[in-house]
JSON list of C-alpha atoms in Angstrom, two decimals:
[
{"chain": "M", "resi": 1, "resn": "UNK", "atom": "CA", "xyz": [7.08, -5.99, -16.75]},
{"chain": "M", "resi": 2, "resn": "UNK", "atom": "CA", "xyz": [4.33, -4.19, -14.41]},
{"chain": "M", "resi": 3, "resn": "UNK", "atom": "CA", "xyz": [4.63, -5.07, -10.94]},
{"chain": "M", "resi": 4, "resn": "UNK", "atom": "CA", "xyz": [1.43, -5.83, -8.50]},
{"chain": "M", "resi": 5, "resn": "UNK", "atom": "CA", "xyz": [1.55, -6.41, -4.94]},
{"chain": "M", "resi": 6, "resn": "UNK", "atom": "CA", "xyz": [-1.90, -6.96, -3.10]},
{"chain": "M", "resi": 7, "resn": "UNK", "atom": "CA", "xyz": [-1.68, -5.90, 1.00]},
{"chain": "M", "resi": 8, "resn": "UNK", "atom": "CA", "xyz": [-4.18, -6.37, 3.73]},
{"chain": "M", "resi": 9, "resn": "UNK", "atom": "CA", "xyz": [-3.41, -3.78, 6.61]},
{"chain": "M", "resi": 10, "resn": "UNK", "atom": "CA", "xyz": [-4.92, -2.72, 9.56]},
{"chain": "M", "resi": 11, "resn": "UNK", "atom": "CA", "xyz": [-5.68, 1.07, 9.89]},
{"chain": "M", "resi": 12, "resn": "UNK", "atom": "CA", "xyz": [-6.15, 2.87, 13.33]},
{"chain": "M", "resi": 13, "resn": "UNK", "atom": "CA", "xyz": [-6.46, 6.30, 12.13]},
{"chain": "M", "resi": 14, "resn": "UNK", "atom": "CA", "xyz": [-8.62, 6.75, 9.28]},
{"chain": "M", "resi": 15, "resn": "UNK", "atom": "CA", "xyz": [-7.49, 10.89, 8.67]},
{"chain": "M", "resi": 16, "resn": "UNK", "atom": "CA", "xyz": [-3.92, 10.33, 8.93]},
{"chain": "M", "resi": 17, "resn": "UNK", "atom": "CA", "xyz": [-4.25, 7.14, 6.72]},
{"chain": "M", "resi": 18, "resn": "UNK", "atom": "CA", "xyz": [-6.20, 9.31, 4.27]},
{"chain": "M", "resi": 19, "resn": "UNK", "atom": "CA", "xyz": [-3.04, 11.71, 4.65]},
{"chain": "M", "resi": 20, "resn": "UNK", "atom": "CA", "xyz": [-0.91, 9.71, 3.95]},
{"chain": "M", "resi": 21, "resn": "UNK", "atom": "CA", "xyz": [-2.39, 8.54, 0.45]},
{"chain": "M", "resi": 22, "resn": "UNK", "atom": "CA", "xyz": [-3.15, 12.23, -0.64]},
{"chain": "M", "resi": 23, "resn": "UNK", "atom": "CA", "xyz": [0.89, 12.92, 0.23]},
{"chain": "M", "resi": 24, "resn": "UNK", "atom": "CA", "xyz": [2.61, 9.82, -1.62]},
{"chain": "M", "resi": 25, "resn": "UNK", "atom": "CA", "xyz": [0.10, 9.47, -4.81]},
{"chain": "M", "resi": 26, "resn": "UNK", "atom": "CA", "xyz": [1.78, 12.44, -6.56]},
{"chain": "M", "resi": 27, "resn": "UNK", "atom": "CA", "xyz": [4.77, 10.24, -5.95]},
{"chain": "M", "resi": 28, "resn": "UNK", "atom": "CA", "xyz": [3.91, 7.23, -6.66]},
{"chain": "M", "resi": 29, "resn": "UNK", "atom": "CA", "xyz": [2.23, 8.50, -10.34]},
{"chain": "M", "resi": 30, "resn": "UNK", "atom": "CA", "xyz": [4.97, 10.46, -11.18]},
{"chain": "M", "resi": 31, "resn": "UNK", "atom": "CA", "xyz": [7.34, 7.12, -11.28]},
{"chain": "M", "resi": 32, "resn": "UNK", "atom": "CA", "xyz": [4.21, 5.65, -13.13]},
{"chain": "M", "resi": 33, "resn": "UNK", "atom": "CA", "xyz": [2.49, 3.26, -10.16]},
{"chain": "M", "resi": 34, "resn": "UNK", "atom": "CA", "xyz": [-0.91, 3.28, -9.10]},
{"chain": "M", "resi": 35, "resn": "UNK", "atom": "CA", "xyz": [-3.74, 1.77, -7.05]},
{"chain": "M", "resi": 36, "resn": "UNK", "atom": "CA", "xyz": [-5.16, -0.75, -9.40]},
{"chain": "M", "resi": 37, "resn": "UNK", "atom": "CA", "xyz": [-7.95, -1.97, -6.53]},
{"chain": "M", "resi": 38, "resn": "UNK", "atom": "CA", "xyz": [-8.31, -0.37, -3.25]},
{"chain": "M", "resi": 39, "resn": "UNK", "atom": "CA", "xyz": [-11.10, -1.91, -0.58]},
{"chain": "M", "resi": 40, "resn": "UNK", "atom": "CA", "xyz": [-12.58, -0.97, 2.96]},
{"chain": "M", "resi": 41, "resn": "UNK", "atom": "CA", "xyz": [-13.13, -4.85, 4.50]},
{"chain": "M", "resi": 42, "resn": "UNK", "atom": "CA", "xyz": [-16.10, -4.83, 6.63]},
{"chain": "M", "resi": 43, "resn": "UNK", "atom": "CA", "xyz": [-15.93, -9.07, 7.96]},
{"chain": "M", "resi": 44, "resn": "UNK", "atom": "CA", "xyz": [-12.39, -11.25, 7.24]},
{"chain": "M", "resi": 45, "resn": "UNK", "atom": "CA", "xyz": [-13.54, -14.61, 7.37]},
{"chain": "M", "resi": 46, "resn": "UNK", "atom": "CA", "xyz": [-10.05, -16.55, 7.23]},
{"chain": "M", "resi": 47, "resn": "UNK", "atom": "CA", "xyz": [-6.46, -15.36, 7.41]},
{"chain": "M", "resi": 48, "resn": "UNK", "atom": "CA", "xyz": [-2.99, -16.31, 8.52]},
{"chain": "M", "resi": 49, "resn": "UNK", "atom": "CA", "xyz": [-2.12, -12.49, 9.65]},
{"chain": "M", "resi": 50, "resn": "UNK", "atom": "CA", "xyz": [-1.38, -12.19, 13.25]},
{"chain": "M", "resi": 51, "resn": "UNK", "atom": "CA", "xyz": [-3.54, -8.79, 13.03]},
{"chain": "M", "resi": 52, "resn": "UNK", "atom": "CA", "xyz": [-7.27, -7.64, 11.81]},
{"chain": "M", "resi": 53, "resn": "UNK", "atom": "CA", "xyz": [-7.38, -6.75, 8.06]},
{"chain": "M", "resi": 54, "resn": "UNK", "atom": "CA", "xyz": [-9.59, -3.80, 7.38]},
{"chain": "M", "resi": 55, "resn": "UNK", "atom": "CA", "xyz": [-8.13, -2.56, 3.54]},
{"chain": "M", "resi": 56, "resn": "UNK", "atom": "CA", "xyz": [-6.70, -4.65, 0.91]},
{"chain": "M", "resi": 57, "resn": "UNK", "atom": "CA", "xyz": [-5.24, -2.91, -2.33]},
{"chain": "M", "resi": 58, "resn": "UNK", "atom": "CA", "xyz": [-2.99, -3.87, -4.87]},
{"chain": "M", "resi": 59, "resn": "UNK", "atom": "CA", "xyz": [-0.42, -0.95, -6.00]},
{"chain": "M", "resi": 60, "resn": "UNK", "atom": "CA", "xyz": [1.23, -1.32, -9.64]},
{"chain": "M", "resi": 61, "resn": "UNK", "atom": "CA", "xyz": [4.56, -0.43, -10.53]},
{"chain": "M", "resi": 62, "resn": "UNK", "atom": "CA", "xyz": [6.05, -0.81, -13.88]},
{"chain": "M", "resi": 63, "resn": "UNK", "atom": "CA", "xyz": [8.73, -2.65, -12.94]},
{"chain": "M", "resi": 64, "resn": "UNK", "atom": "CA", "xyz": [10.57, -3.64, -9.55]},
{"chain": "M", "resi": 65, "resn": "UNK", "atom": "CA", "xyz": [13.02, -1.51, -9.71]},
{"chain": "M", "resi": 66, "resn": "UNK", "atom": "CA", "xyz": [11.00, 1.32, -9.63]},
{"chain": "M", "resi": 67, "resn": "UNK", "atom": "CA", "xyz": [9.10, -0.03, -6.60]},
{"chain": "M", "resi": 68, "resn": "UNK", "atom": "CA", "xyz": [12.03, -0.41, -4.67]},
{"chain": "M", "resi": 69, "resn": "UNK", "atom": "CA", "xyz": [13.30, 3.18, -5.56]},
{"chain": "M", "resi": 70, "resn": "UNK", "atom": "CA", "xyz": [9.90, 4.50, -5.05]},
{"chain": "M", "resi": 71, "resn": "UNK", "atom": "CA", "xyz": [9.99, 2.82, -1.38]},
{"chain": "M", "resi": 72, "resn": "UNK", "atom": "CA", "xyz": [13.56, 3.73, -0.54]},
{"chain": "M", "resi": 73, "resn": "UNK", "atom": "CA", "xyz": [12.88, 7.47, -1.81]},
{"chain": "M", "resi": 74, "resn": "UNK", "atom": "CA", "xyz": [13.95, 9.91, 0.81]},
{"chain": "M", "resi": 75, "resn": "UNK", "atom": "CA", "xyz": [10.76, 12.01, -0.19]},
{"chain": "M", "resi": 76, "resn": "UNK", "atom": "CA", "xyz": [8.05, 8.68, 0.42]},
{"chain": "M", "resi": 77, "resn": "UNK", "atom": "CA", "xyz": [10.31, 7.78, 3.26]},
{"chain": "M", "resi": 78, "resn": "UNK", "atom": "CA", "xyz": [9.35, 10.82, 5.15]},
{"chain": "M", "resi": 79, "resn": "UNK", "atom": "CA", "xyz": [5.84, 11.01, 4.15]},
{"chain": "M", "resi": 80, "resn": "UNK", "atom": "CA", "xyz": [5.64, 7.20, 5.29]},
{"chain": "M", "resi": 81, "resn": "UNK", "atom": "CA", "xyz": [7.21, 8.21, 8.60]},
{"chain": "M", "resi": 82, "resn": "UNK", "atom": "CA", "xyz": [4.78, 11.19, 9.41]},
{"chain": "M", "resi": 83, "resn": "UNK", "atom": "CA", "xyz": [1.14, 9.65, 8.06]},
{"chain": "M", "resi": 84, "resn": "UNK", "atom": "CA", "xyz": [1.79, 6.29, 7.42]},
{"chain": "M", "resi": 85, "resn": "UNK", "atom": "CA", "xyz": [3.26, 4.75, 10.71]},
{"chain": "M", "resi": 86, "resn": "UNK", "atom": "CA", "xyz": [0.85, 6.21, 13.66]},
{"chain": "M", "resi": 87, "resn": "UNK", "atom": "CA", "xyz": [-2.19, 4.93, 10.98]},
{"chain": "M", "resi": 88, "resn": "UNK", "atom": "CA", "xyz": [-1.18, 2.19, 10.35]},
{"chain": "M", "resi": 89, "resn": "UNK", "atom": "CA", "xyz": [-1.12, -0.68, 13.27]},
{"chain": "M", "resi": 90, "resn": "UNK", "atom": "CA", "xyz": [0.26, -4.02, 10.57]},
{"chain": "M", "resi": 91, "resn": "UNK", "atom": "CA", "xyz": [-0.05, -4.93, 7.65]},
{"chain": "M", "resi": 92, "resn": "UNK", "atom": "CA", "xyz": [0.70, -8.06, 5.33]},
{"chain": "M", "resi": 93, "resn": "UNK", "atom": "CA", "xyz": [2.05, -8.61, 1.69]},
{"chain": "M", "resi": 94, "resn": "UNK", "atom": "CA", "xyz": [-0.78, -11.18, 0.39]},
{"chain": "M", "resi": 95, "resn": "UNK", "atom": "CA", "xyz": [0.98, -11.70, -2.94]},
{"chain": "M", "resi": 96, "resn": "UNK", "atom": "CA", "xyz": [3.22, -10.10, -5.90]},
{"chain": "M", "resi": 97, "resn": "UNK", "atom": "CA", "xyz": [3.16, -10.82, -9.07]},
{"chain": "M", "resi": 98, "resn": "UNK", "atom": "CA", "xyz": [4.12, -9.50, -12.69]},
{"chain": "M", "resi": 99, "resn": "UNK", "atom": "CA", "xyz": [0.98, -8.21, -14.23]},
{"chain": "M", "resi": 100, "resn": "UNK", "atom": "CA", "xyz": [0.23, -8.92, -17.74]},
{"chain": "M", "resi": 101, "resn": "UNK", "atom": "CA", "xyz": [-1.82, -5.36, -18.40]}
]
């Protein structure tokens, strides 16, 4: 059964962010996930996170196992390493779920 996971994160470096989603969505469709919502968050109003939230998204994957593989992938590993971590200053799993679509 699909997998969602909605994330609020903080980004510091919009180009490198942008990077790093142009580098890992070949990935991340050829193992059949996607972005199923993806938002720029102007005002947060209430939230637990220790850090600002400026993008929320939930990513699909068909099933868990492939999102852990997709995650532990030397390939997204490295890509994760070189855009992802100087972009990105926290970020927070909001929920997961199994999707019914």
């Amino acid at each position: 059964m699909p997998i969602d996971t909605l994330m609020a994160m903080r980004i510091t470096d919009d180009d490198s962010y942008t990077r790093y989603r142009k580098e890992m969505t070949p990935l991340l469709k050829a193992c059949g996930g996607r972005f199923v919502h993806d938002f720029r968050i102007a005002e947060t109003l209430r939230t637990d996170a220790d850090h600002r939230i400026d993008r929320v998204f939930v990513i699909r994957f068909p099933d868990m196992e492939t999102r852990h593989a997709f995650f532990e992938s030397p390939e997204y590993v490295a890509i994760r390493k070189r855009f992802f971590e100087p972009a990105v200053e926290a970020f927070t799993r909001l929920a997961q779920w199994e999707s019914r679509d």
